[in-house]
mmCIF file of C-alpha atoms and ligand atoms in Angstrom:
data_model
loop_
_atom_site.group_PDB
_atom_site.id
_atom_site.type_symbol
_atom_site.label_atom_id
_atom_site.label_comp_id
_atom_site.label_asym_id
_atom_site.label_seq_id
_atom_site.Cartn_x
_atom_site.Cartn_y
_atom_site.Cartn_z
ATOM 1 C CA UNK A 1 -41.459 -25.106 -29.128
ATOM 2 C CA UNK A 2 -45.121 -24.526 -28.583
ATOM 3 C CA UNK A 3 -46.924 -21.309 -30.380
ATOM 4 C CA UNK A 4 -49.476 -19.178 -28.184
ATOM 5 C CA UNK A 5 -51.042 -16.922 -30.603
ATOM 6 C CA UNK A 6 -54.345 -14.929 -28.899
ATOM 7 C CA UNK A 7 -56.559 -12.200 -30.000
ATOM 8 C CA UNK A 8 -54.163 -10.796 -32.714
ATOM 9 C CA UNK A 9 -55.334 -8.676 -35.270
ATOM 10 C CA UNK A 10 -53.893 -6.833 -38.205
ATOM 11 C CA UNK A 11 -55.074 -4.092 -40.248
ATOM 12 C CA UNK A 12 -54.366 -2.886 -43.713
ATOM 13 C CA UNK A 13 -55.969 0.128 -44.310
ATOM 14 C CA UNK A 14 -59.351 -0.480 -43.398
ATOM 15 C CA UNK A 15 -59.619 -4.012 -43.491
ATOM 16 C CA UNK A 16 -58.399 -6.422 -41.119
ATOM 17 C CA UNK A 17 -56.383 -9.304 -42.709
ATOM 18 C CA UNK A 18 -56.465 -11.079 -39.318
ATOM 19 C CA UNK A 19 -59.361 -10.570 -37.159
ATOM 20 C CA UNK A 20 -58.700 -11.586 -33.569
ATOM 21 C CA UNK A 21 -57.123 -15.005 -34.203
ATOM 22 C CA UNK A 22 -56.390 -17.551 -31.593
ATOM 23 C CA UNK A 23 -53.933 -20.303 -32.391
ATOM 24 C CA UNK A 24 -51.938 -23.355 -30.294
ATOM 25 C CA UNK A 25 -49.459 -25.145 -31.667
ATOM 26 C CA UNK A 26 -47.757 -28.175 -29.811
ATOM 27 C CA UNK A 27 -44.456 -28.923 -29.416
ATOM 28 C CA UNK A 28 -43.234 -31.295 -32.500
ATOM 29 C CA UNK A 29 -46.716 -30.651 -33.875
ATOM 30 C CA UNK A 30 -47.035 -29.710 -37.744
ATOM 31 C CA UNK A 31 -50.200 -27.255 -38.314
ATOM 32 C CA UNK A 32 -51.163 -26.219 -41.511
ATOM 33 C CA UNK A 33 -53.325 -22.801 -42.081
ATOM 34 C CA UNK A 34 -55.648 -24.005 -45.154
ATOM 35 C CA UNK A 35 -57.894 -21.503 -46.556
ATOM 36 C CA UNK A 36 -59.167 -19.304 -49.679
ATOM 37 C CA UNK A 37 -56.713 -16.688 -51.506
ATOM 38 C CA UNK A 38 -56.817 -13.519 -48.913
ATOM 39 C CA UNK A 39 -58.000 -15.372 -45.823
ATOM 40 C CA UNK A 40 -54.644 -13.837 -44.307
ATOM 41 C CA UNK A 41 -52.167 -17.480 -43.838
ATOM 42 C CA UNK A 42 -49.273 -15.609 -45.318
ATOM 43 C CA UNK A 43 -50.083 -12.344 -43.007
ATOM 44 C CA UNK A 44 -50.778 -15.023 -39.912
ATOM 45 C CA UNK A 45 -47.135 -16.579 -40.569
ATOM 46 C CA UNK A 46 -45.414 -13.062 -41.226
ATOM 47 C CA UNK A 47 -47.032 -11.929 -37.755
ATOM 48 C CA UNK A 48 -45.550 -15.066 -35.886
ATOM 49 C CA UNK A 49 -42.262 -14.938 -37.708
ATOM 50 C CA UNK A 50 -41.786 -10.913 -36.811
ATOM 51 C CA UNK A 51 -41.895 -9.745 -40.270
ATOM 52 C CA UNK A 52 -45.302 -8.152 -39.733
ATOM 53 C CA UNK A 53 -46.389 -6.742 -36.833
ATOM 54 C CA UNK A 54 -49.509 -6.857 -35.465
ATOM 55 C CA UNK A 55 -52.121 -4.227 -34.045
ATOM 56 C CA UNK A 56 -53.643 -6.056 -31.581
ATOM 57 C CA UNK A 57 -52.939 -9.471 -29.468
ATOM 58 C CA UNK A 58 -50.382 -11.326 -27.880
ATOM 59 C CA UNK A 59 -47.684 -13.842 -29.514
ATOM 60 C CA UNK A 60 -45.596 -16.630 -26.836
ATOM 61 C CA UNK A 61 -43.338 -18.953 -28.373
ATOM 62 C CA UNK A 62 -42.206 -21.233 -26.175
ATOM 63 C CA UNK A 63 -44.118 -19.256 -23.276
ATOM 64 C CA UNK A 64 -41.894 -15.910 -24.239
ATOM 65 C CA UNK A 65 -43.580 -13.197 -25.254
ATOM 66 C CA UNK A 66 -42.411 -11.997 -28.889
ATOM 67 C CA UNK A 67 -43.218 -8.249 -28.100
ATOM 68 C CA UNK A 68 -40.455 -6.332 -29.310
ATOM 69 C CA UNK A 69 -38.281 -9.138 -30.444
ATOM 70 C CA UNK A 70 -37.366 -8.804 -33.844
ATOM 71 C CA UNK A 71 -37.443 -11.279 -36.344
ATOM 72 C CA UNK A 72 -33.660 -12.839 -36.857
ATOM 73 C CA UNK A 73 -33.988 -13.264 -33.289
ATOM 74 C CA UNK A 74 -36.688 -15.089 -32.845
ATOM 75 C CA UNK A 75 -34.914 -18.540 -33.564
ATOM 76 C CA UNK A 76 -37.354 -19.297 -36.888
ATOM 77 C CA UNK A 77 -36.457 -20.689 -39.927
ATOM 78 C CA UNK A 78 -38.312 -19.822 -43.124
ATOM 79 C CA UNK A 79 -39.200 -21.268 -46.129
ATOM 80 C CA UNK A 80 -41.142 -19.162 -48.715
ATOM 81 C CA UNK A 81 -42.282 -20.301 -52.063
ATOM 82 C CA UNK A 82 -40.623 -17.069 -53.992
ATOM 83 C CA UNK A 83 -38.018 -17.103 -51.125
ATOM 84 C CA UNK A 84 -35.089 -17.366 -53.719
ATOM 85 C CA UNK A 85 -31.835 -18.788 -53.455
ATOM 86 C CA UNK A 86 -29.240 -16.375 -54.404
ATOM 87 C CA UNK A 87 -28.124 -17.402 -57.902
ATOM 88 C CA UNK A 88 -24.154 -16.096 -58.060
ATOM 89 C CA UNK A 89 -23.935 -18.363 -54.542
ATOM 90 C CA UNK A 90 -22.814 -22.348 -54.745
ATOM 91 C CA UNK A 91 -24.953 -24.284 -52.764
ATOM 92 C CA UNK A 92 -23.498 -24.578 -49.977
ATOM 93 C CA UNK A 93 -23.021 -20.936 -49.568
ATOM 94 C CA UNK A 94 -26.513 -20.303 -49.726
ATOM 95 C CA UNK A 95 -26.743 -22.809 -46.938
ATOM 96 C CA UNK A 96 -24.203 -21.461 -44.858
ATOM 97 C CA UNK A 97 -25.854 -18.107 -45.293
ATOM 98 C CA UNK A 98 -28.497 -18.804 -42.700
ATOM 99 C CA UNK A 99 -25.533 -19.225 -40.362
ATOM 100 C CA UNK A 100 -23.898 -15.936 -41.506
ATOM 101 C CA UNK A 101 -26.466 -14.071 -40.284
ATOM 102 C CA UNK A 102 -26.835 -15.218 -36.956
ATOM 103 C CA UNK A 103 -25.740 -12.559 -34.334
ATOM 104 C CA UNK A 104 -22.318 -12.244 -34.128
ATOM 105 C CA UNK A 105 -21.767 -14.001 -30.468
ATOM 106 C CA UNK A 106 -23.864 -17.423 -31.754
ATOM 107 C CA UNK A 107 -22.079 -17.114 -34.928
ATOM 108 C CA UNK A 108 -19.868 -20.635 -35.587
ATOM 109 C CA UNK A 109 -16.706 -20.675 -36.302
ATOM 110 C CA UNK A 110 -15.267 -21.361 -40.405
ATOM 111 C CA UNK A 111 -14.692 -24.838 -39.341
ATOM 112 C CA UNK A 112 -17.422 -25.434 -37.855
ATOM 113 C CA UNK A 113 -19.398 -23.731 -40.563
ATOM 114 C CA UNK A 114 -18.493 -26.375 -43.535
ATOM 115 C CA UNK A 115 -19.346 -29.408 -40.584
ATOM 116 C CA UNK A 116 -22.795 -28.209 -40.120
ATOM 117 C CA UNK A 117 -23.212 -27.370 -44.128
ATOM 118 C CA UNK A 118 -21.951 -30.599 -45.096
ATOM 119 C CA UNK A 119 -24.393 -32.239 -42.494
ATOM 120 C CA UNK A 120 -27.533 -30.275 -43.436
ATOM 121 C CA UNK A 121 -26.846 -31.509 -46.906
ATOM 122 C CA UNK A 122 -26.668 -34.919 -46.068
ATOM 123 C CA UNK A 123 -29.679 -34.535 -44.261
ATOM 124 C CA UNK A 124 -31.670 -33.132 -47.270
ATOM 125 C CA UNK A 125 -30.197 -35.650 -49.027
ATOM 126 C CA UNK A 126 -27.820 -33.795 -51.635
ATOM 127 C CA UNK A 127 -24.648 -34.335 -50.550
ATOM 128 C CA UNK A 128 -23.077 -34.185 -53.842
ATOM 129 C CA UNK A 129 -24.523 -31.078 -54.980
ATOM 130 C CA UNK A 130 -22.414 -28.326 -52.755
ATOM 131 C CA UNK A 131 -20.661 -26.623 -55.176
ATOM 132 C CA UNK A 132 -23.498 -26.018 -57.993
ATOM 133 C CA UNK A 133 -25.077 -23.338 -58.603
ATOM 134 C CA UNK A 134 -29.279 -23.038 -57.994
ATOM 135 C CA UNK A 135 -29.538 -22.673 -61.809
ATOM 136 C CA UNK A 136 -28.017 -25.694 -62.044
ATOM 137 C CA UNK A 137 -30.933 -27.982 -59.566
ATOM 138 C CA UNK A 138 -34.175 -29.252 -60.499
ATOM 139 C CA UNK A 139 -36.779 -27.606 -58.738
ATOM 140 C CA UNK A 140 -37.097 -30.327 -55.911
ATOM 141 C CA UNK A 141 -33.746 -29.834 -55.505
ATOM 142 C CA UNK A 142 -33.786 -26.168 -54.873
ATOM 143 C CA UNK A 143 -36.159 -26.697 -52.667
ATOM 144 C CA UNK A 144 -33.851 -29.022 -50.045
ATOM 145 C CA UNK A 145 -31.837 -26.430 -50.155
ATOM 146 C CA UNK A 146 -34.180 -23.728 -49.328
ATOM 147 C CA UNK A 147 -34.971 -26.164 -46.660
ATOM 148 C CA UNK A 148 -31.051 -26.657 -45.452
ATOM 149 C CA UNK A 149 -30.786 -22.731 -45.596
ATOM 150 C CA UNK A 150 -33.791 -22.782 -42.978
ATOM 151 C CA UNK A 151 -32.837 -25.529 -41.053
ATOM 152 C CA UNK A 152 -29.033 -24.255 -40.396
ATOM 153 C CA UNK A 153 -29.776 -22.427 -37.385
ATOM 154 C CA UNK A 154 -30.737 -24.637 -36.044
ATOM 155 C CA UNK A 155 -34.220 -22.756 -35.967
ATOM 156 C CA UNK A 156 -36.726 -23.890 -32.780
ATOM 157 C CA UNK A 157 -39.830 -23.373 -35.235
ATOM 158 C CA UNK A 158 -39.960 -23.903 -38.729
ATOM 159 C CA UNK A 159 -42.652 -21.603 -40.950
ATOM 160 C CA UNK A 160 -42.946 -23.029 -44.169
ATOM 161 C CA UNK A 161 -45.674 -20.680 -46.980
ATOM 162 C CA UNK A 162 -46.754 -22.469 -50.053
ATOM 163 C CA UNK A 163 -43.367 -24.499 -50.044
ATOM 164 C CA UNK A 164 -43.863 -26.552 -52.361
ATOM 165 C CA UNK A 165 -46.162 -24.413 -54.712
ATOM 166 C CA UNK A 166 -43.040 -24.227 -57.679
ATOM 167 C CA UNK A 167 -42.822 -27.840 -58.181
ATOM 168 C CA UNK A 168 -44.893 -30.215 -60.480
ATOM 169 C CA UNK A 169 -47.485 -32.433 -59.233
ATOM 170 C CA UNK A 170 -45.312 -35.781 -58.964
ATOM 171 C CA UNK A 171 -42.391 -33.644 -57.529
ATOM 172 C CA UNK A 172 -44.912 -32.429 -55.176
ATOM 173 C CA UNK A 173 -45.926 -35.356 -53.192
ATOM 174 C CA UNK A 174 -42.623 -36.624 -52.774
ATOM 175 C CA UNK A 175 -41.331 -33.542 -51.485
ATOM 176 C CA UNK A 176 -43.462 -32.857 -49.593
ATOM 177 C CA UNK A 177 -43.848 -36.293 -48.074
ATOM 178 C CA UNK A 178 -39.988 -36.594 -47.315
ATOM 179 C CA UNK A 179 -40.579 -32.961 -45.419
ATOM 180 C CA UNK A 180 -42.969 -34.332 -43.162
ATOM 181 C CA UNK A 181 -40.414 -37.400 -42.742
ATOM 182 C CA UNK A 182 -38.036 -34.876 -41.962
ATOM 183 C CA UNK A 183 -39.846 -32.870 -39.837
ATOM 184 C CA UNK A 184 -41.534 -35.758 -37.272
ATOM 185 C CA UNK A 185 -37.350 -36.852 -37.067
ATOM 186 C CA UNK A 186 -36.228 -33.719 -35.941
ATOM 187 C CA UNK A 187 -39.396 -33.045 -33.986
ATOM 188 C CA UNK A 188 -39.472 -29.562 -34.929
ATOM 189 C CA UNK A 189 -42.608 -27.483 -34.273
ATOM 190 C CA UNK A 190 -43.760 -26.095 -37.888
ATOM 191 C CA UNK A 191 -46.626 -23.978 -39.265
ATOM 192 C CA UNK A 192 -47.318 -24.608 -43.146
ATOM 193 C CA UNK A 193 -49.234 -22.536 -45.393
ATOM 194 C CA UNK A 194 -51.622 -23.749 -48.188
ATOM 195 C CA UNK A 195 -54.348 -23.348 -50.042
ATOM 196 C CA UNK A 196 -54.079 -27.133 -51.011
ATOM 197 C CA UNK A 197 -56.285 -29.137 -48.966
ATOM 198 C CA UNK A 198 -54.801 -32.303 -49.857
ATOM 199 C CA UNK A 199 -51.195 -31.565 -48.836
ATOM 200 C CA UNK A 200 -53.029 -29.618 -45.875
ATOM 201 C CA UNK A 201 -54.767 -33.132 -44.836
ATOM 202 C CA UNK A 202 -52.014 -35.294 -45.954
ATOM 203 C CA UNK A 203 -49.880 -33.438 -43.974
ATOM 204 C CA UNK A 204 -50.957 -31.731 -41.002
ATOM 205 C CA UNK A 205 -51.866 -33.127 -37.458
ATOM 206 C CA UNK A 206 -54.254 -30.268 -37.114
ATOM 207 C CA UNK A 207 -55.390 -28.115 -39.545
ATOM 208 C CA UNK A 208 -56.307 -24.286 -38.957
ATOM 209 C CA UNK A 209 -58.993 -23.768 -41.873
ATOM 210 C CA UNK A 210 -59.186 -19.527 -42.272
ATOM 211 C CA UNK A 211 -61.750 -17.539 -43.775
ATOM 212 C CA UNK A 212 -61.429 -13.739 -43.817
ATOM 213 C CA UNK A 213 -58.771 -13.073 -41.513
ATOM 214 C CA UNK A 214 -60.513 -15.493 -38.360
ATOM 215 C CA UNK A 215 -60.045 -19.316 -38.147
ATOM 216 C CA UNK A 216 -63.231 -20.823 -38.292
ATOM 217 C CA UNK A 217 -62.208 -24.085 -37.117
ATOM 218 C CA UNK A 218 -58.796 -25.747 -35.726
ATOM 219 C CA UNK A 219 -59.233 -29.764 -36.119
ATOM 220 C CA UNK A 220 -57.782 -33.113 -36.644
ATOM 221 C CA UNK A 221 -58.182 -33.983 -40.802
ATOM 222 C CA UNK A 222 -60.691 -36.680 -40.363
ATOM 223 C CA UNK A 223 -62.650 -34.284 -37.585
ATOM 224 C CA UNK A 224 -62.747 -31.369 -40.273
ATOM 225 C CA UNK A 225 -63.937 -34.487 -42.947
ATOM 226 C CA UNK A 226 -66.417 -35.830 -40.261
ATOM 227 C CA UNK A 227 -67.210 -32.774 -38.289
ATOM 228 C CA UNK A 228 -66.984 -29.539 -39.694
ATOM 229 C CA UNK A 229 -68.225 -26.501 -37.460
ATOM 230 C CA UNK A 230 -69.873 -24.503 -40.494
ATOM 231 C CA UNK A 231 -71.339 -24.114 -43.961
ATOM 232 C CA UNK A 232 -68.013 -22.823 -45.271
ATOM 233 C CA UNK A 233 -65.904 -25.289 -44.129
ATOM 234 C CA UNK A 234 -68.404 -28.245 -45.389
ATOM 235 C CA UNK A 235 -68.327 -26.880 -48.703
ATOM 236 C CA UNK A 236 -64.334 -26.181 -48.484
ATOM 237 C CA UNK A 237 -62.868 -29.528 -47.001
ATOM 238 C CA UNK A 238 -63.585 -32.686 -49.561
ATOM 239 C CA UNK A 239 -64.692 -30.839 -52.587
ATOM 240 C CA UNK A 240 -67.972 -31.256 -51.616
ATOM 241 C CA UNK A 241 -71.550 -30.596 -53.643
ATOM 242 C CA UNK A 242 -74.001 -28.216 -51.860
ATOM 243 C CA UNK A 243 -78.045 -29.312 -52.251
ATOM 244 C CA UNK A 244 -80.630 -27.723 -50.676
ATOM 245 C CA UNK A 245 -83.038 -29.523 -48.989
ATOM 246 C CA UNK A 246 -85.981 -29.645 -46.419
ATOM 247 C CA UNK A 247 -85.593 -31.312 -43.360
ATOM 248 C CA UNK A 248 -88.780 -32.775 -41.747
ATOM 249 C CA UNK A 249 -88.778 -35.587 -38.914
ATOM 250 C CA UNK A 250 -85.077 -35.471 -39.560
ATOM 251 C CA UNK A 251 -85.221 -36.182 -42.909
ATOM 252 C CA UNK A 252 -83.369 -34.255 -45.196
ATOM 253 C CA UNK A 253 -85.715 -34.150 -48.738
ATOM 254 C CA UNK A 254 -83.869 -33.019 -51.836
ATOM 255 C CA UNK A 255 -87.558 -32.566 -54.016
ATOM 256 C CA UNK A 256 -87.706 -31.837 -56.731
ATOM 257 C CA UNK A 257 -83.989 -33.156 -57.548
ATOM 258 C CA UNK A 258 -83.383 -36.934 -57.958
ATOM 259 C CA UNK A 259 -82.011 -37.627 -54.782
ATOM 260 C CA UNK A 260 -83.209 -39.916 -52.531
ATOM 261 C CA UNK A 261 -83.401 -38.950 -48.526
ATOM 262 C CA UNK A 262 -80.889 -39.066 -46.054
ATOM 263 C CA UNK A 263 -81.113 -38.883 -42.288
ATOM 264 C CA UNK A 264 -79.802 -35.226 -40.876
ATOM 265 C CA UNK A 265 -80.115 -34.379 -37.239
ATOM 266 C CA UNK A 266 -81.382 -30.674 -37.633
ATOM 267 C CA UNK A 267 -84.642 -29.303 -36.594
ATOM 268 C CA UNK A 268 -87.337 -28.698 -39.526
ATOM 269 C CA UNK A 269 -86.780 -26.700 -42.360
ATOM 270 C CA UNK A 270 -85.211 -25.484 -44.808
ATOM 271 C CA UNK A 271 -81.430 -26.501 -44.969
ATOM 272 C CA UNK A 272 -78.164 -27.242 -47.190
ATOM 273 C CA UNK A 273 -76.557 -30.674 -47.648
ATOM 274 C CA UNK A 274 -72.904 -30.977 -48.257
ATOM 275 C CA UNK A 275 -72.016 -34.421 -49.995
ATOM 276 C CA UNK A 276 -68.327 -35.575 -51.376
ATOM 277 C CA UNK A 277 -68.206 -37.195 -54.265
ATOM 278 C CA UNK A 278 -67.528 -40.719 -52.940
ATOM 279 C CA UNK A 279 -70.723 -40.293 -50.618
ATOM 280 C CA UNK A 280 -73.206 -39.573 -53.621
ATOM 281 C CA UNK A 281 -73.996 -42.555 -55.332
ATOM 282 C CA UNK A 282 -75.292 -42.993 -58.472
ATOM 283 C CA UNK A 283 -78.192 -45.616 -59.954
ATOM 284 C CA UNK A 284 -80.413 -46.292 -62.956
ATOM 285 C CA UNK A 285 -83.436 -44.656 -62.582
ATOM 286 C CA UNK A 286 -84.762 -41.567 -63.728
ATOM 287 C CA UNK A 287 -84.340 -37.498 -63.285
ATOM 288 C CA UNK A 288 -80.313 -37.199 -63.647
ATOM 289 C CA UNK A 289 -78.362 -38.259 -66.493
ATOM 290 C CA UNK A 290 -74.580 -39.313 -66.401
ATOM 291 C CA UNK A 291 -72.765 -36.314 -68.518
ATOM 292 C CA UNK A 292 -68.835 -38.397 -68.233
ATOM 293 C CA UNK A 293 -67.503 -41.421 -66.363
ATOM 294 C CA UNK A 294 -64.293 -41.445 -65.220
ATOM 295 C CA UNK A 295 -63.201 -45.426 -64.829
ATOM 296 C CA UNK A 296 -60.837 -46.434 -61.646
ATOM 297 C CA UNK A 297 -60.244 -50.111 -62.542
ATOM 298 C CA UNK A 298 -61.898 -52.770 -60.589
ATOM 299 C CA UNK A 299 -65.526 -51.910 -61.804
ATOM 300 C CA UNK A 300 -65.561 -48.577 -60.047
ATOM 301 C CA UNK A 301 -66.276 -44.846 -61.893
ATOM 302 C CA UNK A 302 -66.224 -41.191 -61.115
ATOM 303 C CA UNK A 303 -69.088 -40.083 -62.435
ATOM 304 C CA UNK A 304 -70.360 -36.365 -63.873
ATOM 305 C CA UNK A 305 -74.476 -36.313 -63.363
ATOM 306 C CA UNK A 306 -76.538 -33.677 -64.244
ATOM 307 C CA UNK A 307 -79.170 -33.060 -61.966
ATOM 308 C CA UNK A 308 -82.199 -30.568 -61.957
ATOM 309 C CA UNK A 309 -79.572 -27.964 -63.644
ATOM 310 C CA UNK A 310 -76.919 -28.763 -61.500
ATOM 311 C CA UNK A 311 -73.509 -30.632 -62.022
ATOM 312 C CA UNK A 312 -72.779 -32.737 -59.785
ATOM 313 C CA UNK A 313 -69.503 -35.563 -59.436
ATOM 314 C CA UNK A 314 -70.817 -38.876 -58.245
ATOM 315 C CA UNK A 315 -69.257 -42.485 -58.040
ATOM 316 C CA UNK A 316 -71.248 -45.077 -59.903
ATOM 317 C CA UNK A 317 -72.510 -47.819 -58.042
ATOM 318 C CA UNK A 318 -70.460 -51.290 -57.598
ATOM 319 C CA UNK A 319 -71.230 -53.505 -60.211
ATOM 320 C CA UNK A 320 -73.019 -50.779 -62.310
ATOM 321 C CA UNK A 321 -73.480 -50.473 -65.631
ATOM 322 C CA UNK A 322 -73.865 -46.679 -65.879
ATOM 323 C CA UNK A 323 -72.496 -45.467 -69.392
ATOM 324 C CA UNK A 324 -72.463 -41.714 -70.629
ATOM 325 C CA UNK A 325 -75.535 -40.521 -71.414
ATOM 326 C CA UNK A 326 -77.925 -42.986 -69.748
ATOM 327 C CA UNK A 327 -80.254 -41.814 -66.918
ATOM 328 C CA UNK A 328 -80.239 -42.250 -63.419
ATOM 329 C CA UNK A 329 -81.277 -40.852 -59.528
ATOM 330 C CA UNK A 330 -78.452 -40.378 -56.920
ATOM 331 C CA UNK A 331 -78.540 -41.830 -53.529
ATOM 332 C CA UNK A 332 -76.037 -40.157 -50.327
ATOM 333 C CA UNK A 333 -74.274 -42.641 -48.206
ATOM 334 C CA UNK A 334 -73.567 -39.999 -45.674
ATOM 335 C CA UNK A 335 -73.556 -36.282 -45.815
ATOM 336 C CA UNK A 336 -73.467 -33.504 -43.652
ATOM 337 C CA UNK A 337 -76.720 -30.671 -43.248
ATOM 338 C CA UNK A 338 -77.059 -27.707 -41.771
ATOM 339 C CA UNK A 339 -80.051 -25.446 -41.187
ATOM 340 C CA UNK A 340 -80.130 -22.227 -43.670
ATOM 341 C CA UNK A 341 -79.562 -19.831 -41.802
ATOM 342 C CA UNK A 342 -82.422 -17.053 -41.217
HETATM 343 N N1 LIG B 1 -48.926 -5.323 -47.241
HETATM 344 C C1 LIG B 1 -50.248 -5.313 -47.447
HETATM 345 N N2 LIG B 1 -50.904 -4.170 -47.698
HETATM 346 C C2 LIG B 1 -52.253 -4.152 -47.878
HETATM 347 N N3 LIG B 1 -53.029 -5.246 -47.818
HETATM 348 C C3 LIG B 1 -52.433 -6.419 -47.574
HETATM 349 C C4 LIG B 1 -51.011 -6.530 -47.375
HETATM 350 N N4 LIG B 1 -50.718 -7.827 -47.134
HETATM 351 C C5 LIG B 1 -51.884 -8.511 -47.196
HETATM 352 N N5 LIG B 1 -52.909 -7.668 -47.446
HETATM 353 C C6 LIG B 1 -54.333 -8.050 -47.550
HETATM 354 O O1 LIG B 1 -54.665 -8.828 -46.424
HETATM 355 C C7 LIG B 1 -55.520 -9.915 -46.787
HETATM 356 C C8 LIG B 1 -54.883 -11.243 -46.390
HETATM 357 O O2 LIG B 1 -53.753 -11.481 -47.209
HETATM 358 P P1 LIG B 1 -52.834 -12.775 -47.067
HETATM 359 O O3 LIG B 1 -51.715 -12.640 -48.046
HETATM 360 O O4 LIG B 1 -52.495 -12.969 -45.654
HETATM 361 O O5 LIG B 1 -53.841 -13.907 -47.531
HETATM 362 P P2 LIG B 1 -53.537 -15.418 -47.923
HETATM 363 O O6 LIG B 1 -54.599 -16.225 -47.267
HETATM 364 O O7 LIG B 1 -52.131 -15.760 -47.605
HETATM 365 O O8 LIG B 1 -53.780 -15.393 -49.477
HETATM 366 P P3 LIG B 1 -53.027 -16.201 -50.678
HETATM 367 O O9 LIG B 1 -53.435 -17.631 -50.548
HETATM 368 O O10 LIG B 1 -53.588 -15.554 -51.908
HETATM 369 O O11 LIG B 1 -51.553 -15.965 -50.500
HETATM 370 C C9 LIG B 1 -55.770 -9.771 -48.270
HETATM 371 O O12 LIG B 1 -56.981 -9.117 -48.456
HETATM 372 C C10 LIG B 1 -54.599 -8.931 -48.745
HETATM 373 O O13 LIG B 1 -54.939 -8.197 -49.884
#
C-alpha cells in the first residue's frame, strides 16, 4: 500500500515536532526515517499509524484519506522497541492477540485462529516455541514474535520504531537482515525508524534523513553517500570529518592543515569539506601525526591522525608503513564541499 503523507505538522506546546513534512512511500517499498534524537521519526510514525494526530496536513494510505479513521482500523501493524509482549501470555497467545482485537465482523474464527498462529510462527521461524512464555526467549526471539503479533492481521503496512534497538550487536544484524528477507517476500509496504545509519542504509530502499521535525532529504543510500543536499546531512551520513577550507579556481585549500587539495565545484570562498574516513588518506610527510592504527588484515589500517588540533580517522595508505606516533600529511580521494554559508 503506498503512503501519501503532505504538509503535516504537529505541535507540542510551542514547538513543532514535525514541521510540514512531505513523504511517499511505494508499494512493497521499505523507507527508513534516519535522523538525530528529537528530529520527530517516532512522532512521524505515531501520526501515520493514528496514534497521534496531527495539526496540520493530509495522510492517504493507499489513496484513502486517514482523516478520522482511527488507529486499529487503519490495517497497520506495529512493532515498537518497548512494545512489550505480555508476560503471563504463552506465545502464541500473544500472537493471536493481534487477531483478538480486530473488529468483531473480521474477527476469525477459534479454528481458524490456531491455523494462522501456527503459520505466522513458522514464518518467523519458531515453530516450536508456542507455548513458552516471553521470559522464557532470547531477545531475538521475542522479537519474531513481536513481529508475528504485527504481522497477524494481516496488516497492509508495517511501522516498525527502533525494532531492533534491545538486541546485541551480532543479534542485530541477523535480525534485522532476516526482517528485510521477510519483508521483500511478503512485499509489504514498511516505514522503519532509526537513528542507526547503518541498519538505515543496509536496509532501506530510500531513506528519509530528518532534522528538526522537516526531512531534509528523501534518497537512495548511495545518493545520500554520493549526493547529499546539505551540510547536515554530509556531516550525518558516513561519519564523516568536517574541514574548512577555501575554494579558489575550484580548488578546495585546507591551509594551514596538512591536507593536500582536492577539486570542489563551488564558487570562491570560504567553504566546509566533508570527508569519510575511507576517502582521507594518510602518508609520510609532515604536519599530522598518527595518534592509533587500527589494522584490517591484508596491509590495510584505520588510522587516528591528529591534525592542526583536530582528530581526525584516516585509512593508511596501501603498502604503508605508518606506525603510531610517526608523522604524516593526509590526502582526500573524494569529498564533498559546500560554500559556508553567509
Ligand atoms: N507527547 C509529547 N509531548 C511533548 N513533546 C513531545 C511529545 N512527543 C514528542 N515530543 C517532542 O517532539 C520532538 C520530536 O520527538 P520524537 O520522539 O518524534 O523524536 P525522535 O526523532 O523519534 O527522537 P528519538 O530518536 O530520541 O526517539 C522532541 O523534541 C520531543 O521532545
Amino acid at each position: 500500500m503506498t503512503v501519501e503523507a503532505s504538509g503535516i505538522t504537529r505541535r507540542f506546546g510551542d514547538a513543532a515536532a514535525l514541521d510540514g513534512v512531505d513523504l511517499t512511500v511505494r508499494e512493497g517499498e521499505l523507507v527508513a526515517l534516519l535522523g538525530p534524537s528529537g528530529s520527530g521519526k517516532t512522532t512521524l510514525l505515531r501520526v501515520i499509524a493514528g496514534l497521534e494526530g496531527m495539526d496540520a496536513g493530509t495522510l492517504r494510505i493507499a489513496g484513502q484519506d486517514m482523516a478520522g479513521v482511527p488507529a486499529r482500523e487503519r490495517g497497520i501493524g506495529v512493532v515498537f522497541q518497548h512494545y512489550a509482549l505480555f508476560r503471563h501470555m504463552k506465545v502464541a497467545d500473544n500472537i493471536a492477540f493481534g487477531l483478538d482485537v480486530r473488529p468483531r465482523a473480521t474477527r476469525p474464527d477459534r479454528a481458524e485462529m490456531t491455523r494462522r498462529v501456527a503459520a505466522l510462527l513458522a514464518l518467523v521461524q519458531i515453530p516450536d516455541l508456542a507455548r513458552r512464555y516471553p521470559d522464557q526467549l532470547s531477545g531475538g526471539q521475542r522479537q519474531r514474535v513481536a513481529l508475528a503479533r504485527a504481522l497477524a492481521i494481516e496488516p497492509r503496512l508495517l511501522l516498525l520504531d527502533e525494532p531492533f534497538g534491545a538486541l546485541d550487536a551480532l543479534v542485530r544484524r541477523d535480525v534485522r537482515r532476516w526482517v528485510r528477507g521477510l519483508q521483500e517476500r511478503l512485499a509489504i509496504t514498511t516505514i522503519l525508524v532509526t537513528h542507526d545509519q547503518e541498519e538505515a542504509m543496509e536496509m532501506a530502499d530510500r531513506v528519509a534523513v530528518m532534522e528538526r521535525g522537516r526531512i531534509v532529504q528523501f534518497d537512495t543510500p548511495s545518493a545520500l553517500l554520493d549526493q547529499p543536499a546539505t551540510p547536515f546531512v554530509a556531516g550525518f551520513i558516513g561519519d564523516a570529518a568536517r574541514l574548512p577550507c577555501r575554494v579558489e579556481g575550484g580548488i578546495a585549500r585546507f591551509d594551514p592543515l596538512p591536507v593536500a587539495p582536492l577539486p570542489a565545484a563551488v564558487p570562491d570562498g570560504p567553504a566546509t569539506a566533508f570527508l569519510r574516513p575511507s576517502e582521507l588518506l594518510a602518508e609520510p610527510g609532515s604536519g599530522a601525526t598518527v595518534r592509533l592504527l587500527r589494522p584490517q588484515g591484508g596491509g590495510d589500517a584505520h588510522l587516528v591522525v591528529e591534525a592542526g588540533g583536530l582528530v581526525l580517522d584516516a585509512r593508511a595508505a596501501p603498502g604503508s608503513t605508518l606506525a603510531r606516533g610517526d608523522a604524516c600529511h593526509l590526502v582526500p580521494r573524494g569529498g564533498r564541499v559546500f560554500p559556508t554559508a553567509g
